[in-house]
PDB file of C-alpha atoms (C1' of nucleotides) in Angstrom:
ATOM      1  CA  UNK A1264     106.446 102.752  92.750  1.00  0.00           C
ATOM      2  CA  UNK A1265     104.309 100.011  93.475  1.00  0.00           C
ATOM      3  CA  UNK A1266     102.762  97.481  91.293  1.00  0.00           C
ATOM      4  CA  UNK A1267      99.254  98.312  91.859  1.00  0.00           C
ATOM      5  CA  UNK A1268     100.644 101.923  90.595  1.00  0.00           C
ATOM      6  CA  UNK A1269     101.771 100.394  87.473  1.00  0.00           C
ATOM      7  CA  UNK A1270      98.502  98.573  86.748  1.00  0.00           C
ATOM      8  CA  UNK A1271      96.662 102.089  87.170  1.00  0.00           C
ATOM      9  CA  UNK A1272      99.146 103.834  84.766  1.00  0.00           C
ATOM     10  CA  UNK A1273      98.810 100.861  82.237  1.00  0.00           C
ATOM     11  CA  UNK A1274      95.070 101.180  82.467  1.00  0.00           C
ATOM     12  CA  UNK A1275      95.514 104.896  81.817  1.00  0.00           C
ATOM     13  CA  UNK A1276      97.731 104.267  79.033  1.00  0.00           C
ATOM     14  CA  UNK A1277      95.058 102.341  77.255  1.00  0.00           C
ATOM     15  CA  UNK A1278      92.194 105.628  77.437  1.00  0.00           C
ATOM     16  CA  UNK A1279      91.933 106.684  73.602  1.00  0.00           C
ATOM     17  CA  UNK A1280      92.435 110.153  73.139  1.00  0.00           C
ATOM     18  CA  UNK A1281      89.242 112.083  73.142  1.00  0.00           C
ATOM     19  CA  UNK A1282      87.690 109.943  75.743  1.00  0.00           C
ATOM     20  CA  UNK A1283      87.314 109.474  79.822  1.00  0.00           C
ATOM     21  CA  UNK A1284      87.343 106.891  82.290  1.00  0.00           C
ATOM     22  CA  UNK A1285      86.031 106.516  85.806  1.00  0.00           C
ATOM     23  CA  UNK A1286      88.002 105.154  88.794  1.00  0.00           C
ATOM     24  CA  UNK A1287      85.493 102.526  89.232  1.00  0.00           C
ATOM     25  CA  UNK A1288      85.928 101.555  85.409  1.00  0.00           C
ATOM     26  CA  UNK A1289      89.681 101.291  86.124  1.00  0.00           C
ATOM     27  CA  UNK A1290      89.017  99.608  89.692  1.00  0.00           C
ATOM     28  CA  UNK A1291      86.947  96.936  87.417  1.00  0.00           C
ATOM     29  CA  UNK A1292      88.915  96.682  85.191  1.00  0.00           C
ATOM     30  CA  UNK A1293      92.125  95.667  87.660  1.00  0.00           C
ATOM     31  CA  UNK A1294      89.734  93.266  89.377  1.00  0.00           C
ATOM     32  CA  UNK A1295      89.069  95.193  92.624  1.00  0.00           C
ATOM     33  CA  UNK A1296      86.550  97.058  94.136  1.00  0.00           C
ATOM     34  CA  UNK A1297      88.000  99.534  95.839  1.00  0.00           C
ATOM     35  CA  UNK A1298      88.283 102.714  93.171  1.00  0.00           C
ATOM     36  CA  UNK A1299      89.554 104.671  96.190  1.00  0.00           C
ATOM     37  CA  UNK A1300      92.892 102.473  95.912  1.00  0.00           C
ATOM     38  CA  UNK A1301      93.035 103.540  92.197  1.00  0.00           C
ATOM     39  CA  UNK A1302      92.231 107.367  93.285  1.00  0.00           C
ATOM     40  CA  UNK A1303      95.150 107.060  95.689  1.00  0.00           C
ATOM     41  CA  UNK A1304      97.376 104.974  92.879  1.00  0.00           C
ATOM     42  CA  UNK A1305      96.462 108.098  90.684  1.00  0.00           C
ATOM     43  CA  UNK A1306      96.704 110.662  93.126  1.00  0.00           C
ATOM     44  CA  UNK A1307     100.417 110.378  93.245  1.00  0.00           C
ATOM     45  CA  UNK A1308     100.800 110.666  89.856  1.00  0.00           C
ATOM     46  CA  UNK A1309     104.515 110.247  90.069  1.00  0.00           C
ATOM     47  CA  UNK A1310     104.020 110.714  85.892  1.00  0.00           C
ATOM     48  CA  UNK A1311     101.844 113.210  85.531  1.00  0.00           C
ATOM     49  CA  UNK A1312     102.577 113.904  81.634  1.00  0.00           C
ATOM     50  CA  UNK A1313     103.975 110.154  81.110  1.00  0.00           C
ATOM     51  CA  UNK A1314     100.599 109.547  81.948  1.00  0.00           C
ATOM     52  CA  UNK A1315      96.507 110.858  80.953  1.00  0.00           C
ATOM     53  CA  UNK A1316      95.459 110.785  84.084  1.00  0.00           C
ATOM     54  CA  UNK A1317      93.561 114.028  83.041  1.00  0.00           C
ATOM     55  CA  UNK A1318      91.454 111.697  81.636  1.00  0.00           C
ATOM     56  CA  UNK A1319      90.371 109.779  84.555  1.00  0.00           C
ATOM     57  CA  UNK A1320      86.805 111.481  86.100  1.00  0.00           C
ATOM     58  CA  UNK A1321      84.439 110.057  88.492  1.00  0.00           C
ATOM     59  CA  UNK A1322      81.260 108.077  87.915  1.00  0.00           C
ATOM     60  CA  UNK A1323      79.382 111.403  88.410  1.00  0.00           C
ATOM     61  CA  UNK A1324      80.514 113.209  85.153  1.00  0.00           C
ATOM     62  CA  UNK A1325      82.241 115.798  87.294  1.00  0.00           C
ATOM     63  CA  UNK A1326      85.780 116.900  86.947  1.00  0.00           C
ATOM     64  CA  UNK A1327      87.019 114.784  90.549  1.00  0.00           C
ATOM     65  CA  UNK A1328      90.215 115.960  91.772  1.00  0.00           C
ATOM     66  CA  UNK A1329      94.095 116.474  89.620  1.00  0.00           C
ATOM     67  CA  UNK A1330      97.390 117.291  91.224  1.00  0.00           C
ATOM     68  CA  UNK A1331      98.993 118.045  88.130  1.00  0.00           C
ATOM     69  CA  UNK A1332     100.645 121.894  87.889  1.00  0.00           C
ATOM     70  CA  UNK A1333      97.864 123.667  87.705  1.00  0.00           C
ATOM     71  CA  UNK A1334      95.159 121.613  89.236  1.00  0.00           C
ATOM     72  CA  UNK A1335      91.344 120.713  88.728  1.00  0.00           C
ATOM     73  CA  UNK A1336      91.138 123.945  85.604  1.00  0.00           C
ATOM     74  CA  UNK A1337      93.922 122.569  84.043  1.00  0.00           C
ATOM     75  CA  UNK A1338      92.627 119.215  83.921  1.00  0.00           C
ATOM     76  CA  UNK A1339      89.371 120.759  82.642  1.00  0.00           C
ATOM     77  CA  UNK A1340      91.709 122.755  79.802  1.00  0.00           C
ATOM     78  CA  UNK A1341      93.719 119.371  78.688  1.00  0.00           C
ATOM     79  CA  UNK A1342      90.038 117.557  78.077  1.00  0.00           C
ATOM     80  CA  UNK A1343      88.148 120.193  76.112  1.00  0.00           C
ATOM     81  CA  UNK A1344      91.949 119.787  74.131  1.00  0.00           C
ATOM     82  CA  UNK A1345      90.959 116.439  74.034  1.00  0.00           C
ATOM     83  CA  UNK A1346      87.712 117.607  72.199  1.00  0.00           C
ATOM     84  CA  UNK A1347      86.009 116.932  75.387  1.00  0.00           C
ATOM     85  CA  UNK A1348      83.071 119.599  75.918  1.00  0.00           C
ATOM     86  CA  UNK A1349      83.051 120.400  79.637  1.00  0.00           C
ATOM     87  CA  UNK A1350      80.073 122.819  81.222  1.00  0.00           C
ATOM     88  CA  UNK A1351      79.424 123.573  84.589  1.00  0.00           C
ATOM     89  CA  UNK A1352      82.361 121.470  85.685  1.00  0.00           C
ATOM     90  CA  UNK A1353      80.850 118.598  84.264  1.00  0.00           C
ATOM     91  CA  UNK A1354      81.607 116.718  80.984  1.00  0.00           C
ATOM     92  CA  UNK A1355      79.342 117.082  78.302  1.00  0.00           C
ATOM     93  CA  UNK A1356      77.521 113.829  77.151  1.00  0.00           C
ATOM     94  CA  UNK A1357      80.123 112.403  79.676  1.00  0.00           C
ATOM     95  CA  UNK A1358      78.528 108.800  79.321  1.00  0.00           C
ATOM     96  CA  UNK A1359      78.978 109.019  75.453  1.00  0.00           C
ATOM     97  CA  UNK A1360      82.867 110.150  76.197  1.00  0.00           C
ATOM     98  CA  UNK A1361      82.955 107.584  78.569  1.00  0.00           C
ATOM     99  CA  UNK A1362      85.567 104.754  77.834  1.00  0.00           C
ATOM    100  CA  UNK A1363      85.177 101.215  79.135  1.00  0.00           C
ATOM    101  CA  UNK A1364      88.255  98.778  79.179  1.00  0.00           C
ATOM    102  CA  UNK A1365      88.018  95.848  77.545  1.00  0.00           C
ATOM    103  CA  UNK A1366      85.374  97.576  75.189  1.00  0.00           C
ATOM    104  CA  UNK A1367      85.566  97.461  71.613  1.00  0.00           C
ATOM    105  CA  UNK A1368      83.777 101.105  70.980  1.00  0.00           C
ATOM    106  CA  UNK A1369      81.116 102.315  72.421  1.00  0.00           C
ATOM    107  CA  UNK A1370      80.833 104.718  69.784  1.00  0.00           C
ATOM    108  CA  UNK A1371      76.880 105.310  69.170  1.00  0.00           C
TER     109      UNK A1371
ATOM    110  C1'  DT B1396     101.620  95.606 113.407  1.00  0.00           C
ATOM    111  C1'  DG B1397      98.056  98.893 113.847  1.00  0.00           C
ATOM    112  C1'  DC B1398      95.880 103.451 112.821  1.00  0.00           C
ATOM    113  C1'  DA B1399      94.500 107.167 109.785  1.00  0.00           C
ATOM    114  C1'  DT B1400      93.790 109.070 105.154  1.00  0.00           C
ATOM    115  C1'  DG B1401      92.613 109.224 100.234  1.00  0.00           C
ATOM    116  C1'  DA B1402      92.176 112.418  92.535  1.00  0.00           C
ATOM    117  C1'  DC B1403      85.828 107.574  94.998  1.00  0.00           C
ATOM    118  C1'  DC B1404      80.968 105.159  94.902  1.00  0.00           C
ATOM    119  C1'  DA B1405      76.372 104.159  96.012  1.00  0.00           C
ATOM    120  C1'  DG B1406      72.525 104.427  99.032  1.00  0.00           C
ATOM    121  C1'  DA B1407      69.537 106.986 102.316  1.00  0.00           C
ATOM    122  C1'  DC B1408      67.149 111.335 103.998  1.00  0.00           C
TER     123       DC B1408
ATOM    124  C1'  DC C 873      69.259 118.334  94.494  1.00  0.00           C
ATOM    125  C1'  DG C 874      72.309 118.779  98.645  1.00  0.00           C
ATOM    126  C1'  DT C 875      74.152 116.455 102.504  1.00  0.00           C
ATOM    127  C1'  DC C 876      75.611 112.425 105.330  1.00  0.00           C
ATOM    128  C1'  DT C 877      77.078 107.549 106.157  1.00  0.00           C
ATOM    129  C1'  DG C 878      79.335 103.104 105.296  1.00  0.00           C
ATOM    130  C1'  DG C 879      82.539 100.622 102.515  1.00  0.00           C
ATOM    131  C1'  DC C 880      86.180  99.358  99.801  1.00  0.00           C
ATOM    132  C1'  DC C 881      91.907  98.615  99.022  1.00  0.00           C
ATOM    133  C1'  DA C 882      96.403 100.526  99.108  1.00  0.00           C
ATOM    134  C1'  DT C 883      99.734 103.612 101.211  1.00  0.00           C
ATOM    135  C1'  DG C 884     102.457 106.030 104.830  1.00  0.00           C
ATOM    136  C1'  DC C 885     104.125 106.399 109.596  1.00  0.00           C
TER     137       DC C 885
END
DNA sequence: TGCATGACCAGAC
DNA sequence: CGTCTGGCCATGC
């Protein structure tokens, strides 16, 4: 476990349920720019249910990548259990999901 | 210590 | 849109 792990599963902690991050978001929001260091941090997922990193999407809206039991559909499953509408692989008004750290609400 | 890869991102064609 | 390239930081060997 390293500590740049721990930061990503802290940030992770902090997603509300019903709502999605991006790796960037989470890169920002740890003060670096490298969101492939997060995906990697993530990608291990040494905590898989400890942690919602189901929750965690790229900046495209698109599903990304999960190496949970049961991969990419089960990711998909958990956030439409969320309440999160995903079609065509893609979440649905993904930029109204979307959750920003150090955000109040960006409930509209 | 140095090299190669990764649950990505943004720009260019 | 789809496809390709460069870049970024951390990790593993």
């Amino acid at each position: 476990m390293t500590p740049f792990q721990e930061e990503v599963y802290r940030a992770l902690n902090l997603i509300p349920k019903g709502r999605v991050t991006t790796y960037g978001a989470i890169a920002s929001y740890l003060g670096t720019k490298a969101v492939r260091a997060v995906g990697t941090a993530v990608g291990k997922n040494p905590n898989a249910p400890k942690v919602p990193c189901h929750r965690v999407v790229p900046s495209t809206g698109k599903i990304g990548n999960y190496s949970g039991e049961g991969g990419v559909p089960t990711k998909i499953r958990l956030l439409k259990e969320e309440g999160i509408p995903f079609i065509n692989g893609k979440v649905f008004d993904f930029e109204k999901y979307l959750f920003v750290f150090n955000s109040i609400d960006s409930d509209v």
